[in-house]
Short mmCIF file of C-alpha atoms in Angstrom, two decimals:
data_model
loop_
_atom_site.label_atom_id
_atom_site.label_comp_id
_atom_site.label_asym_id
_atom_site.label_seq_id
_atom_site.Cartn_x
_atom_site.Cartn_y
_atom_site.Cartn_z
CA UNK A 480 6.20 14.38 -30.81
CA UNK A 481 5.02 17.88 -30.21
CA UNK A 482 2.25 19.74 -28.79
CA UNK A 483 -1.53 18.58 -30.52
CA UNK A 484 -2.79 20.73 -32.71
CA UNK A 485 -5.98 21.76 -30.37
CA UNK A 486 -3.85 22.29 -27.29
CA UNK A 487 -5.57 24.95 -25.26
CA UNK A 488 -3.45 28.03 -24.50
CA UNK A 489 -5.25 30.81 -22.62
CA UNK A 490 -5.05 32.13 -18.98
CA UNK A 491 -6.76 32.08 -15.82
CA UNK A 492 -8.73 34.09 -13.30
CA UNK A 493 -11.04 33.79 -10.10
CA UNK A 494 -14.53 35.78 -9.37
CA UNK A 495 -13.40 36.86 -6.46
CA UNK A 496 -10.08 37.90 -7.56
CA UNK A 497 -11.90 39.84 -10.86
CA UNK A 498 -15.18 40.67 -11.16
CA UNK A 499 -15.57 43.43 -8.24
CA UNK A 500 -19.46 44.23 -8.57
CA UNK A 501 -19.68 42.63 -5.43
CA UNK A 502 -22.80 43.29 -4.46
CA UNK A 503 -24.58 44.22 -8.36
CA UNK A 504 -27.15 42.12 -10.25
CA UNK A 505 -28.57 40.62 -6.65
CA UNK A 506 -24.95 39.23 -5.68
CA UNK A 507 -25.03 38.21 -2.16
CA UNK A 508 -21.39 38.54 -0.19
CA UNK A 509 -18.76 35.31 -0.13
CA UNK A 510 -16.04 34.36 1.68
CA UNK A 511 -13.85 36.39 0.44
CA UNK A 512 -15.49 39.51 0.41
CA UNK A 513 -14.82 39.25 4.41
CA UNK A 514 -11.29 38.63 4.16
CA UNK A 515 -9.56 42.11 4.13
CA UNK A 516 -6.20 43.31 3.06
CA UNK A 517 -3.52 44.03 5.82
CA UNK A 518 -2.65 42.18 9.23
CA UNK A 519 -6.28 40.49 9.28
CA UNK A 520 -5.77 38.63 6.57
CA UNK A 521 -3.55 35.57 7.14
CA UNK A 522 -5.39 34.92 10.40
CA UNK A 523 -8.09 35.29 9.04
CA UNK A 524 -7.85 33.03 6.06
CA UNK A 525 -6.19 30.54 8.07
CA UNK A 526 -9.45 30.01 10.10
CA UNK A 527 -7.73 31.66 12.85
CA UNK A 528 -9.62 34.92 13.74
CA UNK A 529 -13.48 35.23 13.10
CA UNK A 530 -14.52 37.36 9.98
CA UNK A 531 -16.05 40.01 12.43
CA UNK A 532 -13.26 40.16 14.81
CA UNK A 533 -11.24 43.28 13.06
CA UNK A 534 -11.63 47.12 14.06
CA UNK A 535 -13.78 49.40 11.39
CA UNK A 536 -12.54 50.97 8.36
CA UNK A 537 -10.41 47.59 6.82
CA UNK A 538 -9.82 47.54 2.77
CA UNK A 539 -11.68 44.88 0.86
CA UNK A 540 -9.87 44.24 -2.02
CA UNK A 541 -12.50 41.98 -3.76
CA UNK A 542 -15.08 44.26 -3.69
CA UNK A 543 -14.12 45.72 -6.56
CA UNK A 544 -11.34 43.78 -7.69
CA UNK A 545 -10.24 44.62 -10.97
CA UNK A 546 -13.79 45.65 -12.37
CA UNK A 547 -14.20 42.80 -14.89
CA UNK A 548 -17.59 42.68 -13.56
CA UNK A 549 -18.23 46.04 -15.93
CA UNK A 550 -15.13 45.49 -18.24
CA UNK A 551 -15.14 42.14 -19.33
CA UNK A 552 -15.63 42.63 -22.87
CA UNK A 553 -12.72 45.35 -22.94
CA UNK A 554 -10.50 42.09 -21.48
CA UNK A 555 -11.99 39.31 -23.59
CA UNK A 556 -11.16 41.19 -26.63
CA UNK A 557 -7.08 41.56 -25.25
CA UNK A 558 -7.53 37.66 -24.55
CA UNK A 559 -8.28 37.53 -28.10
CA UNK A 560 -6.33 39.38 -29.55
CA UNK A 561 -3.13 37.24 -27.59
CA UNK A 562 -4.37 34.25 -29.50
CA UNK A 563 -6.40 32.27 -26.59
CA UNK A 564 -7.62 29.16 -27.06
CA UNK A 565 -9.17 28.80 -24.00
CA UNK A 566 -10.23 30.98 -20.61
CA UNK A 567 -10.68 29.65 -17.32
CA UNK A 568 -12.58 31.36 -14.94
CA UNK A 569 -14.81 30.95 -11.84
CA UNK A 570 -18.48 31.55 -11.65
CA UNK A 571 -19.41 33.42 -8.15
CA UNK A 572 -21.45 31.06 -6.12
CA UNK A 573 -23.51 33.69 -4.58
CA UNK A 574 -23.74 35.72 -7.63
CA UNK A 575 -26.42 32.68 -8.64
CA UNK A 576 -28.05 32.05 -5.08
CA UNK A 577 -27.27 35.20 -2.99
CA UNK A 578 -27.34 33.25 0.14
CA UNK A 579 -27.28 29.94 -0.67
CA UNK A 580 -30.42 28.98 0.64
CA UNK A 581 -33.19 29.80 -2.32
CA UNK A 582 -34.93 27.30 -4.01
CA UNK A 583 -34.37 29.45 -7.76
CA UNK A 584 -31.41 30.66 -9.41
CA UNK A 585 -30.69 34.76 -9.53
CA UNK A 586 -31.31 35.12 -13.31
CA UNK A 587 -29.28 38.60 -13.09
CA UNK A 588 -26.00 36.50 -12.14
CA UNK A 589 -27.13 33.56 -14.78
CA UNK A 590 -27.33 36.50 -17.22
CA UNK A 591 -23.57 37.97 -16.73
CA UNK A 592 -22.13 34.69 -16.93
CA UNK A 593 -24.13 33.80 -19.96
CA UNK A 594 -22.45 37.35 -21.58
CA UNK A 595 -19.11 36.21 -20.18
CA UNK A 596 -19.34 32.89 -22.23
CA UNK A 597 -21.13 34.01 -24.95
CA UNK A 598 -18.27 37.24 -25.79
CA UNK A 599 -15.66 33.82 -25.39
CA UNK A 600 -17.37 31.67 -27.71
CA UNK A 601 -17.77 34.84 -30.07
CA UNK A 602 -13.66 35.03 -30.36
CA UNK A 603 -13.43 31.25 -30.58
CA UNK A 604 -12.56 31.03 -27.05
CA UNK A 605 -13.19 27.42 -25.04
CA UNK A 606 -14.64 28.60 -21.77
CA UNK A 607 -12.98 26.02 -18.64
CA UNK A 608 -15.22 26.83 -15.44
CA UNK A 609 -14.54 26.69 -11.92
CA UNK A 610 -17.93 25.81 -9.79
CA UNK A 611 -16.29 26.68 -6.90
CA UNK A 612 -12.56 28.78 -6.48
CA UNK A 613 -12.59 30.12 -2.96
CA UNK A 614 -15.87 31.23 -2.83
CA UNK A 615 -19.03 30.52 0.20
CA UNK A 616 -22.26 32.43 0.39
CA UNK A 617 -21.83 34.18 4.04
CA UNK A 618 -24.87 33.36 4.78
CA UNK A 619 -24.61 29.74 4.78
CA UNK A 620 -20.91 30.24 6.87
CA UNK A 621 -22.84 31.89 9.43
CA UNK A 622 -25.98 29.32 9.64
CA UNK A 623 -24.36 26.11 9.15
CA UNK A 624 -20.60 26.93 9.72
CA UNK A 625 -19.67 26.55 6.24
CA UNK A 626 -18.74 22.72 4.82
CA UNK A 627 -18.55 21.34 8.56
CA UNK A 628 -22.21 20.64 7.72
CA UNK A 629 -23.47 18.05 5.35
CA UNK A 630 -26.11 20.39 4.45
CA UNK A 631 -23.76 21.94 1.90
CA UNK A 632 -23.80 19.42 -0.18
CA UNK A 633 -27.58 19.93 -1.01
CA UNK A 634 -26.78 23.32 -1.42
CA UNK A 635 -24.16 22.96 -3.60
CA UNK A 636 -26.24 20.36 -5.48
CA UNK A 637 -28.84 23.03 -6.32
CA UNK A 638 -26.15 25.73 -7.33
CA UNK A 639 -24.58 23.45 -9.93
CA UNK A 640 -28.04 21.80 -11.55
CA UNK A 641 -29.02 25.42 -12.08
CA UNK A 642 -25.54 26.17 -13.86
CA UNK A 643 -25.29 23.01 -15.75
CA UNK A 644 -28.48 23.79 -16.90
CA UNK A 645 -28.53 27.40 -18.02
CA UNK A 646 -24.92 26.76 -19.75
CA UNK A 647 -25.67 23.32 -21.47
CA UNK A 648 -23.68 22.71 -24.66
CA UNK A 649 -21.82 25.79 -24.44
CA UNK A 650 -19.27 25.03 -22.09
CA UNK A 651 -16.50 21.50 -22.76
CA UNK A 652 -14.94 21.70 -19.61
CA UNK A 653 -16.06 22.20 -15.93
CA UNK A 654 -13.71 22.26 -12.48
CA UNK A 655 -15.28 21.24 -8.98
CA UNK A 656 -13.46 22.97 -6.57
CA UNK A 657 -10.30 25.08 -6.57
CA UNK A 658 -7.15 23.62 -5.16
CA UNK A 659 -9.28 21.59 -2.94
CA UNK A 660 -6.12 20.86 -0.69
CA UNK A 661 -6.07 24.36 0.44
CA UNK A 662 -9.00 23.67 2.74
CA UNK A 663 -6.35 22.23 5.13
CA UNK A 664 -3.99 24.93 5.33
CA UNK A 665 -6.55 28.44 4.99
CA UNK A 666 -9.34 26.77 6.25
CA UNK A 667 -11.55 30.02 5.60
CA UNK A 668 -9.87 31.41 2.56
CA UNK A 669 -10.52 27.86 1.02
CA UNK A 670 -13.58 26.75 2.33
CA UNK A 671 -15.51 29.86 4.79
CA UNK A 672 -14.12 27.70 7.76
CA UNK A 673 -13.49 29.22 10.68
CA UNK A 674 -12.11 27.20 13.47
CA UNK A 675 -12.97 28.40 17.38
CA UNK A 676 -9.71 27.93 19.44
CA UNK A 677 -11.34 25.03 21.43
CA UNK A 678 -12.25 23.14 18.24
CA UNK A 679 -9.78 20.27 16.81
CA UNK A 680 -8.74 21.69 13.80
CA UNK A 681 -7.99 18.35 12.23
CA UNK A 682 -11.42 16.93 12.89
CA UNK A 683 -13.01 19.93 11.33
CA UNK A 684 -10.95 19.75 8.39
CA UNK A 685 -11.71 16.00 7.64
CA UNK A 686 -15.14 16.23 8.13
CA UNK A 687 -14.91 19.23 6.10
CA UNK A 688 -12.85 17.52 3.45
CA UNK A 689 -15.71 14.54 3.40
CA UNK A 690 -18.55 17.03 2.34
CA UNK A 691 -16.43 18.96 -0.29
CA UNK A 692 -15.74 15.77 -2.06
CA UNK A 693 -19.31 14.45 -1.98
CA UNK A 694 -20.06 17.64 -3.10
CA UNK A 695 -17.32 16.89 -6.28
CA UNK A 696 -18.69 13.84 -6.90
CA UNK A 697 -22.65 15.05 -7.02
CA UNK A 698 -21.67 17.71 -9.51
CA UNK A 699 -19.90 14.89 -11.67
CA UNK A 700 -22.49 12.59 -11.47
CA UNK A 701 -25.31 15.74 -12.34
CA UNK A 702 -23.04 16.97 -15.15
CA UNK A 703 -23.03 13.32 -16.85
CA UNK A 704 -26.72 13.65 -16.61
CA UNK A 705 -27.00 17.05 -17.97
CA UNK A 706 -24.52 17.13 -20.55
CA UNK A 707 -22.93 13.95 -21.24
CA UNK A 708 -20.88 15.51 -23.87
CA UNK A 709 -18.76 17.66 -21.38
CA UNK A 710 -15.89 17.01 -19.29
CA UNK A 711 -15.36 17.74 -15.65
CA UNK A 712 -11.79 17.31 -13.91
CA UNK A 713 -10.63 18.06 -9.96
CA UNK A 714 -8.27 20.81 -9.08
CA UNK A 715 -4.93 20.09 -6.91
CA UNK A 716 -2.54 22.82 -5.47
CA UNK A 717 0.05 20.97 -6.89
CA UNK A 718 4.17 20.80 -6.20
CA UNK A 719 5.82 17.22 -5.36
CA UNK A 720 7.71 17.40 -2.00
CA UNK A 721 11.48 16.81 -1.78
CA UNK A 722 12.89 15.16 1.39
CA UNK A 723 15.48 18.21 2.42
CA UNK A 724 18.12 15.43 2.38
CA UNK A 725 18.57 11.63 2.40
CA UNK A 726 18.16 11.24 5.75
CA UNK A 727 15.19 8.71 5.84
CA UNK A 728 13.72 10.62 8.40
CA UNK A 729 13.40 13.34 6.30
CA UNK A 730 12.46 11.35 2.92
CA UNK A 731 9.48 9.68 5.35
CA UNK A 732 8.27 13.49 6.17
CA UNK A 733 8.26 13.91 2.93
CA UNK A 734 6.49 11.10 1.44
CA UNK A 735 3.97 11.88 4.35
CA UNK A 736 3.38 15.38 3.39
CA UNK A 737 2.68 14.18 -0.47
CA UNK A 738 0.24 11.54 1.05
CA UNK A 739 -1.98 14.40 2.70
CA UNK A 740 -1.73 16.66 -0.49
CA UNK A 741 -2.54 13.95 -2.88
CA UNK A 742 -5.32 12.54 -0.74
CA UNK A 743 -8.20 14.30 -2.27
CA UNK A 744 -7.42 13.72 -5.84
CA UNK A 745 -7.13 9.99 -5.02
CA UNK A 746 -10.31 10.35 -3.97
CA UNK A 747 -12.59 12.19 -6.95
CA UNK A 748 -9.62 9.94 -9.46
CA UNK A 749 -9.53 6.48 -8.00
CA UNK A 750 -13.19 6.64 -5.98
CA UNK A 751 -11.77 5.43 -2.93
CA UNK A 752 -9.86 6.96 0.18
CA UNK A 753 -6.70 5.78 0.82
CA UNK A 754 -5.79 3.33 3.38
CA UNK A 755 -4.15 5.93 5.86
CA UNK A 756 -7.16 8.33 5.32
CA UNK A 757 -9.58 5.94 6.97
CA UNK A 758 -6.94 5.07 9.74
CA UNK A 759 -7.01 9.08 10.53
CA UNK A 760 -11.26 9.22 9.68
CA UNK A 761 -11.60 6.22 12.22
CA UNK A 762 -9.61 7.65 15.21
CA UNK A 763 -11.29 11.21 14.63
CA UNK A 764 -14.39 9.66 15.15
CA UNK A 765 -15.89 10.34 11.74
CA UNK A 766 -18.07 8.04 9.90
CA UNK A 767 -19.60 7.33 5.89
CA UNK A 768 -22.07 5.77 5.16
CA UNK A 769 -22.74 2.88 2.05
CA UNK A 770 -23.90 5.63 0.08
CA UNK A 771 -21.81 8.35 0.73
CA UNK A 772 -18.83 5.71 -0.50
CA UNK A 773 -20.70 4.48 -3.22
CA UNK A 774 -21.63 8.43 -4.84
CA UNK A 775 -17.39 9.01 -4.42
CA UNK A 776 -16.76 5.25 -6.42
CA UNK A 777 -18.97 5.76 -9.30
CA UNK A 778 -18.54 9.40 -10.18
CA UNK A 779 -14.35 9.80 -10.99
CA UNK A 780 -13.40 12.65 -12.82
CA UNK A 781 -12.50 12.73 -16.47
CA UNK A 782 -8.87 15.17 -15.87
CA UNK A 783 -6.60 16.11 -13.39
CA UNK A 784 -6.33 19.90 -13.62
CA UNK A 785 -3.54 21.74 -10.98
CA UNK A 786 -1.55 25.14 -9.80
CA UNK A 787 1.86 24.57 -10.15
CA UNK A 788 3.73 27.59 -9.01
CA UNK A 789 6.89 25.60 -6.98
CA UNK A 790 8.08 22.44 -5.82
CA UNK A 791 8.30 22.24 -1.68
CA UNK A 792 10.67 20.72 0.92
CA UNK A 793 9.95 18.23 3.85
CA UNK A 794 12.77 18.22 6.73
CA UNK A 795 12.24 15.83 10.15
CA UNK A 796 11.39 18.12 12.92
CA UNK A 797 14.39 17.22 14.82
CA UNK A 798 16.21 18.36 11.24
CA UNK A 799 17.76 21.91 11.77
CA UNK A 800 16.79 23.86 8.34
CA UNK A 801 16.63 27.35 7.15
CA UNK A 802 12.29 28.40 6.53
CA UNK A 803 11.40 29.33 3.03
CA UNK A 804 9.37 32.77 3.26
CA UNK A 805 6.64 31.50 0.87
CA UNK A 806 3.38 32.27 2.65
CA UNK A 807 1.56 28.86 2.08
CA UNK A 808 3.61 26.41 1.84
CA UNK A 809 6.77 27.84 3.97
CA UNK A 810 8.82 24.97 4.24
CA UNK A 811 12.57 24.31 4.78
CA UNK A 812 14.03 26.68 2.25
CA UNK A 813 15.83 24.37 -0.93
CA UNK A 814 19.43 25.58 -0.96
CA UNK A 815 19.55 24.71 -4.99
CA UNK A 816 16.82 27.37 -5.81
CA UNK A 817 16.14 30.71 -6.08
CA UNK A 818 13.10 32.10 -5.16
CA UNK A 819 10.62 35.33 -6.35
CA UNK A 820 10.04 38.84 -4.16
CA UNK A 821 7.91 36.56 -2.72
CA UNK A 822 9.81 33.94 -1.12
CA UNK A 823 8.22 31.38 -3.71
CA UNK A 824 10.79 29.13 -4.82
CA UNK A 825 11.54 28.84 -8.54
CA UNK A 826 11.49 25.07 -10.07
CA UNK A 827 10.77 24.63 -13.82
CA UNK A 828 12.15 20.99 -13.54
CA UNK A 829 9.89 20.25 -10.70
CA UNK A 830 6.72 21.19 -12.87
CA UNK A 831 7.96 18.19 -15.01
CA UNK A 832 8.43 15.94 -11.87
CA UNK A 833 4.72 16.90 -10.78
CA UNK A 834 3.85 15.73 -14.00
CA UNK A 835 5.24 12.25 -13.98
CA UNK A 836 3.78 11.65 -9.92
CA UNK A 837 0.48 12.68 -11.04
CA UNK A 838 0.41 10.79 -14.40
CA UNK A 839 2.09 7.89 -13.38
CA UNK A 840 -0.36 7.80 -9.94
CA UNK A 841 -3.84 8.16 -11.64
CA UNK A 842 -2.85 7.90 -15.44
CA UNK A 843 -5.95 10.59 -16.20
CA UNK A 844 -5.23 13.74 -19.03
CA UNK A 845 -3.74 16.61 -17.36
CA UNK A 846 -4.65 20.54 -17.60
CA UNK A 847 -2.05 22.98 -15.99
CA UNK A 848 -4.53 25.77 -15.30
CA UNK A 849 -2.59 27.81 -13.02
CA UNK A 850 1.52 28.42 -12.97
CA UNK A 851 3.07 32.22 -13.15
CA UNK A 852 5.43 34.59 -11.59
CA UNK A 853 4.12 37.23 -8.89
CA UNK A 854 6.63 40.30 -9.35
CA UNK A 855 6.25 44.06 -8.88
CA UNK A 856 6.28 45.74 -12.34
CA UNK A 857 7.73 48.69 -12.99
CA UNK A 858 5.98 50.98 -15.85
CA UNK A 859 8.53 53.40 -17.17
CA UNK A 860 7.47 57.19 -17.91
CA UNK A 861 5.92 55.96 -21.30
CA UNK A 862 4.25 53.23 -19.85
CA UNK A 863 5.85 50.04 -20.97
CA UNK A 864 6.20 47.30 -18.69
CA UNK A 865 9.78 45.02 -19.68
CA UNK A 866 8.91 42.29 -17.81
CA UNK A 867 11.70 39.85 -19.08
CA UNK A 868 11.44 37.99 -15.50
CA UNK A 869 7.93 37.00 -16.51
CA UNK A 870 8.79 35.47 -19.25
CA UNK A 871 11.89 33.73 -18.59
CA UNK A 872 9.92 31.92 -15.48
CA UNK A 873 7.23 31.12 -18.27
CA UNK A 874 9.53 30.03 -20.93
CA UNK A 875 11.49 27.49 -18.87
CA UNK A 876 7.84 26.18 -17.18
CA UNK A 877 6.63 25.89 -20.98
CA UNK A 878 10.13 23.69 -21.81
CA UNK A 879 9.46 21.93 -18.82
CA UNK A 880 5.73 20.53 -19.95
CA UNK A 881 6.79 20.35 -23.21
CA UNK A 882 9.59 17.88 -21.92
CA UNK A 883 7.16 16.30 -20.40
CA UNK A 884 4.80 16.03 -23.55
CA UNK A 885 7.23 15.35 -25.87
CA UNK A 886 9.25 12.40 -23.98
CA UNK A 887 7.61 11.23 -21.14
CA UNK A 888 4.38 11.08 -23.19
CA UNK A 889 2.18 12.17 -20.74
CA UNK A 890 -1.42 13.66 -22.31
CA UNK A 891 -1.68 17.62 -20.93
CA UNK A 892 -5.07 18.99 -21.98
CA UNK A 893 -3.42 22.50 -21.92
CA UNK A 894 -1.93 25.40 -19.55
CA UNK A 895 -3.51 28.76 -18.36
CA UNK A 896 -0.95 31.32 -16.46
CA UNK A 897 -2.73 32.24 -13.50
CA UNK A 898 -3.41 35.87 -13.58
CA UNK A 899 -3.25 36.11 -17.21
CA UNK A 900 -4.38 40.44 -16.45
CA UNK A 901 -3.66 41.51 -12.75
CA UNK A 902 -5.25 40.08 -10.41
CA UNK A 903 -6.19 40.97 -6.85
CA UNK A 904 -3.50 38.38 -4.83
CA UNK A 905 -5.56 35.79 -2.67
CA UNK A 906 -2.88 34.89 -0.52
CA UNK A 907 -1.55 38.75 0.22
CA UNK A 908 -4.76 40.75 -0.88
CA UNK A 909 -2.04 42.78 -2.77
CA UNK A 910 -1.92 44.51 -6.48
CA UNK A 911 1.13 44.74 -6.32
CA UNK A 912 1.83 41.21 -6.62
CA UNK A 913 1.21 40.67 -10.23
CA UNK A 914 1.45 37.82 -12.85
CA UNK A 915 -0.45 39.27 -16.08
CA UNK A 916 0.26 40.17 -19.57
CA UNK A 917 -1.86 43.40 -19.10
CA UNK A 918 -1.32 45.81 -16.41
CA UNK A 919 -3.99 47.27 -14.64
CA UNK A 920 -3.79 50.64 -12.81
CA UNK A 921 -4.44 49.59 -9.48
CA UNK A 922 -2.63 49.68 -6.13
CA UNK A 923 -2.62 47.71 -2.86
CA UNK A 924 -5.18 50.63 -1.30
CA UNK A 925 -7.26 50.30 -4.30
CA UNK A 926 -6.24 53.45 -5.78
CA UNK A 927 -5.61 54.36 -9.68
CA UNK A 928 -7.78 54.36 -12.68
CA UNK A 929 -7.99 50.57 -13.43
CA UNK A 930 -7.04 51.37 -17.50
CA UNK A 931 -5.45 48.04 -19.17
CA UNK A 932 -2.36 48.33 -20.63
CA UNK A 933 -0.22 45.38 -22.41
CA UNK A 934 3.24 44.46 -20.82
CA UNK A 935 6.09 42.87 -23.10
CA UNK A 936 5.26 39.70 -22.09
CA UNK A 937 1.41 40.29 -23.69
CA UNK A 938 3.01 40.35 -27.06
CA UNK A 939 5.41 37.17 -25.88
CA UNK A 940 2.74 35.22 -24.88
CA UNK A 941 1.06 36.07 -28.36
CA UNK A 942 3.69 34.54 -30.21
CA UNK A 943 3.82 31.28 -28.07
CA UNK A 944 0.10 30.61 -28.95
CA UNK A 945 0.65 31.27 -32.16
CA UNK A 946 3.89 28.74 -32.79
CA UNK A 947 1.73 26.33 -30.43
CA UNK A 948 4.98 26.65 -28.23
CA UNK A 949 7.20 26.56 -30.82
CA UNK A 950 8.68 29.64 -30.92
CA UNK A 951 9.66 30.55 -26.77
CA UNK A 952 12.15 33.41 -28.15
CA UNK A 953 12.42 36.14 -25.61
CA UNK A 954 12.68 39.89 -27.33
CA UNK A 955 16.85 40.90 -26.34
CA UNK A 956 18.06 37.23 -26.13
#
């Protein structure tokens, strides 16, 4: 058994971490236009520190990102010419309702996305949209505190009828929200929440949590209605946790720390929260109604899409461990891996072992839509990028899904590298953090020329399209 014939290669990208433009054709500012780069940021998109609460003169790197707002045919055609099958991509929520609050649709942003899908569909390209990837009009952050309110969901409703409409027939496969389990760990960066030091953080989450997925399941339910024909899956930051060793304490904080990151997908997959879910819902004090529970039961999602960058480790707290430095999930640090400039640890197998948990737990097709290597590239005087480290990460990821094609027979829909150009980081802010097959001229102060360039890997990647995966040979091995 090998990979199907239509498997969809491509790459991936966010608005936010792309377009720039942030406040052209009528945009309103998001979320993450208020997040800047520097010592802000992590408190910042943690829910930490207010928006507002940082001296004068801070960098923005989304503001004008890496101009694909102006260049996006220049890129498209690059995507092309690599072979892609398929793009994913987010549509800016306030690029269609500047604030969130109108009653009609911004036909300037309707209009760029519209070019966006139509230059795809032009190359044969399969367009895979994000409705939401870390992205809240500021406006309804500052009036109703962001998805703490139910109100979002009827604004949310109205953003996604208006897309689903204009984009009817053109576009196969949709995403609700972006790693949705992100909302507990950057509150802000995932979901505009900021969280007031008197607050309980864990009851604003939740309740938080509750609206986003009501929100998932009323843009699956309108999407059936619109356009029966497409498909629309949920998005997981995804990475199985390891107990650190077999002490049982340690395997239980594990198997409690997969419970919480699993929790929303069991929702929008199974339609029902899990039994320790409404344990925690009940002694928070928060409440659903008939309705609310029977919206999340009849409107499952068709896929399980997810980011798979590393695996993670769960210790007791009594445990004494060594910290990973990864700046998300910075857990006890795995002794058996290595780990990137970034203090991400490095687990092909454990893509595999993701793979089985999340087939064998909702037995739904899966879509890899994010999974690359953040590393500083170094162009030489010419301007070639050897950037061998990018694809040996890839290549043993690739063997790794394949594995799990191939013999554990587990349906995969297809896989897009996150970052397939550089990207704008959303964790660090940083350039300089990059996971592309086309360099772009930028640094971390938003200096340079922004010109494209392909890396060794562009013309790698190229080939592994074009042998459907086949052919993983690495130029030098």
């Amino acid at each position: 058994m090998s990979l199907p014939k239509d498997f969809l290669w491509g790459g991936a990208t966010a608005a936010n971490q792309i377009e720039g433009g942030y406040l052209e054709g009528g945009k309103g500012l998001t979320s993450v236009d208020l997040i800047p780069h520097g010592e802000y940021r992590f408190d910042i998109a943690r829910g930490n520190r207010h928006y507002s609460d940082v001296p004068a003169g801070q960098y923005y790197p989304s503001h004008e990102a890496i101009d694909f707002y102006h260049r996006y045919k220049e890129d498209i055609a690059l995507f092309a010419e690599m072979g892609f099958k398929c793009y994913r991509f987010s549509i800016a929520w306030s690029r269609i309702f500047p604030t969130g609050l109108e009653s009609e649709p911004n036909e300037e942003g309707l209009k760029f996305y519209e070019n966006v899908i139509d230059e795809l569909l032009k190359y044969g390209i399969e367009p895979v949209i994000t409705l939401n990837h870390f992205d809240v009009p500021k406006q309804l952050i500052d009036e109703f505190g962001s998805w703490r309110s139910r109100r979002m969901v009827d604004c949310f409703e109205t953003y996604v009828t208006a897309v689903f409409n204009r984009f009817k027939g053109k576009v196969k496969y949709w995403i609700t929200f972006n790693e949705i389990n992100m909302l507990l760990h950057f509150s802000f960066m995932g979901a505009g929440i900021y969280i007031a030091p008197d607050e309980d953080r864990e009851l604003v989450t939740y309740t938080a949590a509750h609206h986003e997925l009501l929100a998932s399941a009323t843009a699956t339910k309108l999407l059936r209605e619109i356009d029966p024909d497409a498909q629309i899956g949920c998005m997981i930051a995804a990475g199985d946790f390891y107990p650190y060793s077999s002490n049982p304490k340690d395997v239980w904080a594990a198997h409690e720390q997969n419970q919480e990151n699993f929790f929303f997908i069991d929702v929008q997959s199974r339609g029902e929260y899990p039994r320790w879910t409404k344990q925690r819902f009940e002694k928070l004090g928060i409440t659903f109604s008939d309705e609310d529970l029977a919206l999340l039961r009849e409107n499952t999602v068709d896929y399980i899409s997810f980011s798979y960058y590393s695996s993670r480790t769960a210790a007791d707290k009594d445990t004494p461990v060594e910290k990973a430095t990864g700046n998300v999930f910075a857990g006890p640090k795995n002794p058996y891996l290595k780990a990137s400039e970034w203090g991400w640890e490095i687990d092909p197998l454990g893509l595999r072992i993701t793979m089985n948990t999340l087939w064998e737990r909702y037995q739904k097709p899966l879509f890899i839509i994010e999974n690359g290597l953040g590393a500083k590239d170094h162009p030489t005087e010419t301007g070639e990028i050897h950037d061998t480290y990018r694809m040996d990460y890839l290549k043993a990821h690739i063997e790794a899904f394949k594995a799990a094609v191939e013999e554990d027979n587990i349906p995969l829909l297809g896989y897009t590298p996150w970052g397939c150009i550089d990207v704008v980081s959303a964790s660090s802010g940083e350039m300089s953090k990059r996971y592309g097959f086309i360099y772009v001229d930028r640094d971390d102060q938003g200096n340079g020329t922004l010109n494209r360039s392909k890396k060794d890997s562009f013309h790698w990647y190229k080939q592994v399209i074009a042998s459907n995966g086949e052919d993983l040979t690495i130029p030098g091995e």
